[in-house]
mmCIF file of C-alpha atoms in Angstrom:
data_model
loop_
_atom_site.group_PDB
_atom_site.id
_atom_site.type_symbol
_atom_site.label_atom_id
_atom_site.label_comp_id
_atom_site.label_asym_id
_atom_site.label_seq_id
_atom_site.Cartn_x
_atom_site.Cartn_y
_atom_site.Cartn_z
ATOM 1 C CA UNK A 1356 0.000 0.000 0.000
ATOM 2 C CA UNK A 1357 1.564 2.951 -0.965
ATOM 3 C CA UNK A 1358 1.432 6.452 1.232
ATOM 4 C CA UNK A 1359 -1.024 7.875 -0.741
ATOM 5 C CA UNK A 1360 -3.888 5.418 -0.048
ATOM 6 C CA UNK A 1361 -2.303 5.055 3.363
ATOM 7 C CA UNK A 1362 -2.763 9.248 3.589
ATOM 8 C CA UNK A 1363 -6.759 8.728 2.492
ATOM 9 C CA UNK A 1364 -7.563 5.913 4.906
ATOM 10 C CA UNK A 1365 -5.629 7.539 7.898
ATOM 11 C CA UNK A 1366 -7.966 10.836 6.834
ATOM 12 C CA UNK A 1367 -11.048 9.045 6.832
ATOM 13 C CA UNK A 1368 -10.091 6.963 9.906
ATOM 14 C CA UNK A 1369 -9.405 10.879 11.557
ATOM 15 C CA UNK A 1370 -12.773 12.293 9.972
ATOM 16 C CA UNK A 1371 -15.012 9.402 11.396
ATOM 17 C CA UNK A 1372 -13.846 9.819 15.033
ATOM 18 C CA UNK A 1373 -13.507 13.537 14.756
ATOM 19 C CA UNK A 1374 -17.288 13.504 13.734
ATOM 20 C CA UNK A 1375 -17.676 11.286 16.543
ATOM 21 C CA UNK A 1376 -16.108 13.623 18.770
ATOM 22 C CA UNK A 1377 -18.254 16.249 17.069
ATOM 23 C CA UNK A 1378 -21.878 14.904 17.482
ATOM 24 C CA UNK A 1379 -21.195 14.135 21.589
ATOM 25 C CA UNK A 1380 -19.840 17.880 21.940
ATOM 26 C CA UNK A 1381 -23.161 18.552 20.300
ATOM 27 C CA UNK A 1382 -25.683 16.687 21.408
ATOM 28 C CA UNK A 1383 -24.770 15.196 25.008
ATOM 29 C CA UNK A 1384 -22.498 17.560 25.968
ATOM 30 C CA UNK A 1385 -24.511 20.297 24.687
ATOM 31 C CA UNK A 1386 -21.423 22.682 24.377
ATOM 32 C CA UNK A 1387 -21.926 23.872 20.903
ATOM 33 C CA UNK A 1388 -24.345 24.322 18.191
ATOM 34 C CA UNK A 1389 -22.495 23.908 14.597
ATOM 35 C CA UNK A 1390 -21.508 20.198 13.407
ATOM 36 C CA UNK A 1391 -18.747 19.540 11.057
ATOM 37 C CA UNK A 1392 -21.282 18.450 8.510
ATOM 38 C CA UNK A 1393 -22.978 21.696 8.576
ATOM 39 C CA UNK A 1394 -19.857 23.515 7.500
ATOM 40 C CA UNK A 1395 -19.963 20.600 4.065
ATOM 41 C CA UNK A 1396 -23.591 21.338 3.779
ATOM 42 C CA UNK A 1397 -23.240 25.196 3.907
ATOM 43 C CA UNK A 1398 -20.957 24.965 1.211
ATOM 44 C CA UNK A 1399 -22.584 22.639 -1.219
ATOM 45 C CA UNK A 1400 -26.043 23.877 -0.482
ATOM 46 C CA UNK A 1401 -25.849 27.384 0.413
ATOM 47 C CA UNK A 1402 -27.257 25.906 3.968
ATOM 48 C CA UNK A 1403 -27.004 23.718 6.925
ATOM 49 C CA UNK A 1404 -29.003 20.262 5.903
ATOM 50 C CA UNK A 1405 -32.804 20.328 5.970
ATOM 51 C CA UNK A 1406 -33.368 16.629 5.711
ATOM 52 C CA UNK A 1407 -32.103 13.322 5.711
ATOM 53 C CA UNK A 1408 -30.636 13.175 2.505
ATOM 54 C CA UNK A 1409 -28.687 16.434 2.740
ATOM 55 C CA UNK A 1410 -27.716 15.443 6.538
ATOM 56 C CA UNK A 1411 -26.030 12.097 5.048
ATOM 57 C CA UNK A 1412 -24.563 13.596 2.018
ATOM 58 C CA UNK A 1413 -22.978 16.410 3.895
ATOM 59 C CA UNK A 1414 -21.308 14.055 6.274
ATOM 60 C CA UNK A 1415 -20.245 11.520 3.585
ATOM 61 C CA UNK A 1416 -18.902 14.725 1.893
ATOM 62 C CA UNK A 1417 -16.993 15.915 5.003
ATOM 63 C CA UNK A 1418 -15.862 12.660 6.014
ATOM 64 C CA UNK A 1419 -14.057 12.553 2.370
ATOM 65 C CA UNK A 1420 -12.474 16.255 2.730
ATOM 66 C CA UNK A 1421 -11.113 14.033 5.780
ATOM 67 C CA UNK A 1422 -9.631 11.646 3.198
ATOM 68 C CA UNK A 1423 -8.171 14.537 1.193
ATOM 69 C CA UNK A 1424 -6.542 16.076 4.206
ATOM 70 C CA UNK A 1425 -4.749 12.815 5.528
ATOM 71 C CA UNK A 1426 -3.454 13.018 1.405
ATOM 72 C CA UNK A 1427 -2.227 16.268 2.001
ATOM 73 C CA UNK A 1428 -1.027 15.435 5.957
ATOM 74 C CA UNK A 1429 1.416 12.353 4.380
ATOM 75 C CA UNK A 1430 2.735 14.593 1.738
ATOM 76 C CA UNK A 1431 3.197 17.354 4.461
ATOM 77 C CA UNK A 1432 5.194 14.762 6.571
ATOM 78 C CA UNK A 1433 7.089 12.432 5.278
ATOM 79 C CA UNK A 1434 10.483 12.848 6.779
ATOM 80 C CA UNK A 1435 8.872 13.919 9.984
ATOM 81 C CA UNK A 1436 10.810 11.405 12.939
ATOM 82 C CA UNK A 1437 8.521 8.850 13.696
ATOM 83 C CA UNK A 1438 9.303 9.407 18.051
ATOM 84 C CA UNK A 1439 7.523 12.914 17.090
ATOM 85 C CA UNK A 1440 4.367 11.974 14.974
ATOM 86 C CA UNK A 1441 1.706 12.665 17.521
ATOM 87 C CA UNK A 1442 2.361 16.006 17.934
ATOM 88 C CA UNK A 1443 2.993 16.779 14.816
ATOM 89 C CA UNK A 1444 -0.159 15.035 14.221
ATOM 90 C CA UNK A 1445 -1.803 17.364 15.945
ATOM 91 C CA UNK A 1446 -0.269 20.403 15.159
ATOM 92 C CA UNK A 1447 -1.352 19.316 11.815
ATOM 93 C CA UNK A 1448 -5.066 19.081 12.899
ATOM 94 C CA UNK A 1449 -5.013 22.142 14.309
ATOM 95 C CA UNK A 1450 -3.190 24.020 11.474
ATOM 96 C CA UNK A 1451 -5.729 22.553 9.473
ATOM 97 C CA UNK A 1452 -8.732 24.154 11.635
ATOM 98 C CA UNK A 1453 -6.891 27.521 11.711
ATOM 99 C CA UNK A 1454 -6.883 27.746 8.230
ATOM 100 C CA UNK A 1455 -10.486 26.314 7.472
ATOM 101 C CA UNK A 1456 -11.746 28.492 9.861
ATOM 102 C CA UNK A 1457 -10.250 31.427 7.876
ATOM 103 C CA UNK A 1458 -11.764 30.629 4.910
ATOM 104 C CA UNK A 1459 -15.244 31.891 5.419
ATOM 105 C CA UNK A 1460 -13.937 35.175 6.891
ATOM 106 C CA UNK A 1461 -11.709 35.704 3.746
ATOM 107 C CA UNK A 1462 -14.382 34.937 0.630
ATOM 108 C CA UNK A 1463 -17.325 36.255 3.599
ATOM 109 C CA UNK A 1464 -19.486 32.746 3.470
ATOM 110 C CA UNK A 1465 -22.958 33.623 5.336
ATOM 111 C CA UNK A 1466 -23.483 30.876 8.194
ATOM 112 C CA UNK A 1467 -20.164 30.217 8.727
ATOM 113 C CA UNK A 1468 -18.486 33.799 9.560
ATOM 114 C CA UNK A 1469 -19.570 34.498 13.161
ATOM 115 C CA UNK A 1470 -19.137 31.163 14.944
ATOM 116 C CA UNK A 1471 -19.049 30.881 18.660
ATOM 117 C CA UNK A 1472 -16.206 30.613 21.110
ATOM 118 C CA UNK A 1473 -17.621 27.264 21.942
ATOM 119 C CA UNK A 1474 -17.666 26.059 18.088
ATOM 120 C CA UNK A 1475 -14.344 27.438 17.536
ATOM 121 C CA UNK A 1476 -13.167 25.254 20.874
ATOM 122 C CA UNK A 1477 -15.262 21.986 20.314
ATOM 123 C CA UNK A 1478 -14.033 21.938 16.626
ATOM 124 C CA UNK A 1479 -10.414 22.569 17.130
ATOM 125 C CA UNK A 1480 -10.130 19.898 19.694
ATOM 126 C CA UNK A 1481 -11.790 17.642 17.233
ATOM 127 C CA UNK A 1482 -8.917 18.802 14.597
ATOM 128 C CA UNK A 1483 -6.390 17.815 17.210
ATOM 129 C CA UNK A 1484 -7.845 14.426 17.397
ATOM 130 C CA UNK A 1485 -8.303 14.536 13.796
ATOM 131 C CA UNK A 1486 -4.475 15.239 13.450
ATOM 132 C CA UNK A 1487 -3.443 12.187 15.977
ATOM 133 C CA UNK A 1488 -5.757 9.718 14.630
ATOM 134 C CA UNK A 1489 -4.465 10.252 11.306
ATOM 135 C CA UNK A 1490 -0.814 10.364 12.558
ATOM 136 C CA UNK A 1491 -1.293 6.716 14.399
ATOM 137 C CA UNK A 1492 -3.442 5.179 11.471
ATOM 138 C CA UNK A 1493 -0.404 6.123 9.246
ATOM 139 C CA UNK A 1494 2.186 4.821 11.470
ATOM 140 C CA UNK A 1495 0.092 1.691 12.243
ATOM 141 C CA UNK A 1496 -0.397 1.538 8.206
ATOM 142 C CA UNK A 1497 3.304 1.957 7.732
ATOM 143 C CA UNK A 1498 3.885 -0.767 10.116
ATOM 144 C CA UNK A 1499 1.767 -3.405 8.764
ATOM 145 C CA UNK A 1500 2.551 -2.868 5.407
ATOM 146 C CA UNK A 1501 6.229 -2.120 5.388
ATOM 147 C CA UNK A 1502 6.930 -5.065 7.114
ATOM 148 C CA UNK A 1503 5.276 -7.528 4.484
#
């Protein structure tokens, strides 16, 4: 498997437990009010999702801008030392929410601008464990599949 696929996987593996993270910071911890998949839906529809179908799609969408991040993450890092790769993973996660977060404010998307503290917090904590996850499913990747 070569570090490409092993970039996706790691990215989706990071984007299914960072919407994990996401829906109990939503809806048992109750500490914010703005889910991952709202940010996908805002963007493809102009809106958060109104039913079922656009709920779904805008996860499944999100969860693949996952995959495309762990693509860029393993191009980003490959020479980083492997004693170091959880924090870099998530300094990568949370580089990655830094910037995303700027993009509305720079090309002024409506419904994603003016975000509270508690969104900002609940989603850059799930970008840090977005970060390690992928930085452990690509080490545990390399591992397997090096050693075949």
């Amino acid at each position: 498997m070569d570090r490409v696929v092993r970039g996706l996987i790691a990215g989706i593996a990071g984007g299914l437990i960072m919407n994990v993270w996401d829906f109990i910071s939503k809806y048992i911890l109750d500490f914010h009010d703005h889910l991952y998949l709202d940010w996908a839906a805002t963007i493809i529809y102009g809106h958060p999702p109104v039913n079922l179908a656009e709920f779904i799609f805008s996860l499944l969408a999100q969860i693949a801008w996952s995959g495309f991040l762990g693509l860029l993450f393993v191009m980003l890092m490959p020479y980083a030392d492997s004693k170091n790769y959880l924090i870099v993973g998530g300094f990568m996660g949370f580089l990655a929410s830094f910037l995303i977060f700027s993009i509305p404010q720079i090309f002024k998307i409506p419904g994603l601008m003016n975000l509270s503290t508690t969104t900002v917090i609940s989603h850059s904590i799930g970008a840090i464990i977005w970060g390690y996850v992928v930085a452990q499913t690509m080490q545990l990747l390399k591992l397997k599949f090096t050693a075949i």
